[in-house]
CSV table of C-alpha atoms in Angstrom, one decimal:
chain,number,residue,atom,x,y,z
A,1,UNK,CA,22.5,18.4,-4.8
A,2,UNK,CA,19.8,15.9,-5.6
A,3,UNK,CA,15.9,16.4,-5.8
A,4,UNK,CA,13.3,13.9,-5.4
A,5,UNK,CA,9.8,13.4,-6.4
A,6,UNK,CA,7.4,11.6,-4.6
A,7,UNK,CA,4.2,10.4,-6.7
A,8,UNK,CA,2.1,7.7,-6.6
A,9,UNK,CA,-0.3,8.1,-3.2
A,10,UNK,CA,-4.0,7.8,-2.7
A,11,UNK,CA,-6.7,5.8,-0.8
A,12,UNK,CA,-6.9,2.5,-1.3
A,13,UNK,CA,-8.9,-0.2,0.9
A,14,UNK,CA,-7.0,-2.0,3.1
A,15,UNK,CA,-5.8,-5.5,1.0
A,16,UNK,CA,-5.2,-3.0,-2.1
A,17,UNK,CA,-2.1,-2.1,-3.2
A,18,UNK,CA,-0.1,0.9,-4.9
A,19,UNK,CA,3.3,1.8,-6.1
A,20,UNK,CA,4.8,4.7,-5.2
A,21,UNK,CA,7.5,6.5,-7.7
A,22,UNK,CA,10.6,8.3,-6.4
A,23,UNK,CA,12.2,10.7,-9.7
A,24,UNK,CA,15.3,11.5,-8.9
A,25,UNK,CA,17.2,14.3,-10.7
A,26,UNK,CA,20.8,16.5,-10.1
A,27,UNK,CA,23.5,14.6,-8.9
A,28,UNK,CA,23.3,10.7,-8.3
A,29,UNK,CA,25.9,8.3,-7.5
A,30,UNK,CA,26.4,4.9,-7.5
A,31,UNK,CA,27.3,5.1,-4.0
A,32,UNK,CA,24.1,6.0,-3.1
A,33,UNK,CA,21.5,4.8,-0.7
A,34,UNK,CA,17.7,5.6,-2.2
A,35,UNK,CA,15.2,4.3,0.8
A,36,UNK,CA,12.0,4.9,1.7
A,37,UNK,CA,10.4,6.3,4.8
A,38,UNK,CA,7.3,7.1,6.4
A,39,UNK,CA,5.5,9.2,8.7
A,40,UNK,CA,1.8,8.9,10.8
A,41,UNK,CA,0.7,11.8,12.4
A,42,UNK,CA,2.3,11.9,16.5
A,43,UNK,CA,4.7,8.9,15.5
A,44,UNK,CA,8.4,9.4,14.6
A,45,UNK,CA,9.5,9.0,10.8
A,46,UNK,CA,9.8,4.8,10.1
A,47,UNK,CA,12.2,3.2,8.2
A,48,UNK,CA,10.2,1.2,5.2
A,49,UNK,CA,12.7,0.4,2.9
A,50,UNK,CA,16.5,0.8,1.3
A,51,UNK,CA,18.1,0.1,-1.9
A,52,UNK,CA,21.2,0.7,-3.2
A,53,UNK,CA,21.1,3.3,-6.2
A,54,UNK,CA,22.8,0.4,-8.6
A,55,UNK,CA,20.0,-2.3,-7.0
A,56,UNK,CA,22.7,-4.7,-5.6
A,57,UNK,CA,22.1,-4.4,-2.2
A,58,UNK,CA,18.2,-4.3,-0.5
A,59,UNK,CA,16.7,-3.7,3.0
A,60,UNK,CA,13.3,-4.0,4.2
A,61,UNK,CA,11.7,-2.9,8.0
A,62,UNK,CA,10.0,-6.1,9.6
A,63,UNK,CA,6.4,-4.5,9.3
A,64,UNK,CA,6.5,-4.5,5.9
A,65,UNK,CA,8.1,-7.5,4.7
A,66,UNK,CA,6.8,-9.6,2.5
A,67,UNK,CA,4.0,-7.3,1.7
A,68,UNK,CA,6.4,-4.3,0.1
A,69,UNK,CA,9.1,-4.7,-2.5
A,70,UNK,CA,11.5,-2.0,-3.3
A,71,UNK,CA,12.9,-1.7,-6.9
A,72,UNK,CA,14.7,0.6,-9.2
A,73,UNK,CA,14.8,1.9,-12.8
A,74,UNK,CA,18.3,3.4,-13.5
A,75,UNK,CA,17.9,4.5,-16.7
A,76,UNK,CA,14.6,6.4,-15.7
A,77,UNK,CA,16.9,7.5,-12.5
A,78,UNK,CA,13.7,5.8,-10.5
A,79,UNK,CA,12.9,4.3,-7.2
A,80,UNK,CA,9.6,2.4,-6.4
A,81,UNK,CA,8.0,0.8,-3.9
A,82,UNK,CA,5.4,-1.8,-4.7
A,83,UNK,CA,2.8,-2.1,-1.7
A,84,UNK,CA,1.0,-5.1,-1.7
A,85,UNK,CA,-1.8,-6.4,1.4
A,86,UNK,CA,-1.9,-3.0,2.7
A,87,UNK,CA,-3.3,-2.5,5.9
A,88,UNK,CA,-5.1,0.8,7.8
A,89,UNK,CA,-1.5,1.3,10.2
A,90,UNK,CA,0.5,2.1,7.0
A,91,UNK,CA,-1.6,4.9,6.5
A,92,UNK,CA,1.0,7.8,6.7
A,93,UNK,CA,3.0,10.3,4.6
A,94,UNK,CA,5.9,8.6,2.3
A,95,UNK,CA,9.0,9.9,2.0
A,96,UNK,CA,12.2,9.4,-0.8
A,97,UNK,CA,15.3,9.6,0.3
A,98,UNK,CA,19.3,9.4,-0.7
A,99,UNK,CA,22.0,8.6,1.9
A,100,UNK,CA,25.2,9.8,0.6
A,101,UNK,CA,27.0,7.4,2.7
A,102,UNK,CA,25.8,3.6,3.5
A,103,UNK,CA,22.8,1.3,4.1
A,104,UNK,CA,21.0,2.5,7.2
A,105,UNK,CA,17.7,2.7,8.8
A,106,UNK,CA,18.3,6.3,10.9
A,107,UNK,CA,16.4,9.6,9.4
A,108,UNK,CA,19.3,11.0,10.5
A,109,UNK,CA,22.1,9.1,7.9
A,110,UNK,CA,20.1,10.8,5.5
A,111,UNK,CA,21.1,13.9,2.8
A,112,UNK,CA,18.0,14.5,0.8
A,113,UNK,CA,14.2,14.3,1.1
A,114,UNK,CA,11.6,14.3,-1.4
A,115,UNK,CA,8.1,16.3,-0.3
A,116,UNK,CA,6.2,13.1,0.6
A,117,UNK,CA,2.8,11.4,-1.1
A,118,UNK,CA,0.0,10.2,0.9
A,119,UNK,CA,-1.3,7.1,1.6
A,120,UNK,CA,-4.4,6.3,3.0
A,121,UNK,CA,-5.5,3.0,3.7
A,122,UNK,CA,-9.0,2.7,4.8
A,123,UNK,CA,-10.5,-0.1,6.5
């Protein structure tokens, strides 16, 4: 079992940025997928972001590249995601997640979910 913890949402203007932490406790491997997702109200969950729990490997959605980087503190069992340029449409809920398996941008690969963190981008 693993539990996550999203932190690190608020309002910001759009051009601001934020970093969003993912704490991730209970059982990790090194074979895991931690990636980031997120969620607008009446649109489907949206791959952001992947990295591979041991940092080797890293995947980004086209929407946010080269604004958002994904990183991660092992010791501190930590995910981020640094959100630079941000812009009203990735106003939405954020969510953590591990993939037990591999690399992939499907909801559906995934095991666990944290409980999300707002963000807010206003214009």
């Amino acid at each position: 079992q693993v539990q996550l913890v999203e932190s690190g949402g608020g309002l910001v203007q759009a051009g601001g940025s934020l970093r969003l932490s993912c704490a991730a406790s209970g059982r990790t491997f090194r074979s895991n997928i931690m990636g980031w997702f997120r969620q607008a109200p009446g649109k489907e969950r949206e791959f952001v972001a992947a990295i591979t729990w041991n940092g080797d490997r890293l995947s980004y959605a086209d929407s946010v590249k080269g604004r958002f980087t994904i990183s991660r503190d092992g010791a501190k069992n930590t995910v981020y995601l640094q959100m630079n340029s941000l812009k009203p449409e990735d106003t939405a809920v954020y969510y953590c997640a591990v993939d037990r398996a591999t690399m992939s941008s499907c909801p559906d690969d995934y095991d666990y979910w944290g409980q999300g963190t707002q963000v807010t981008v206003s214009s």
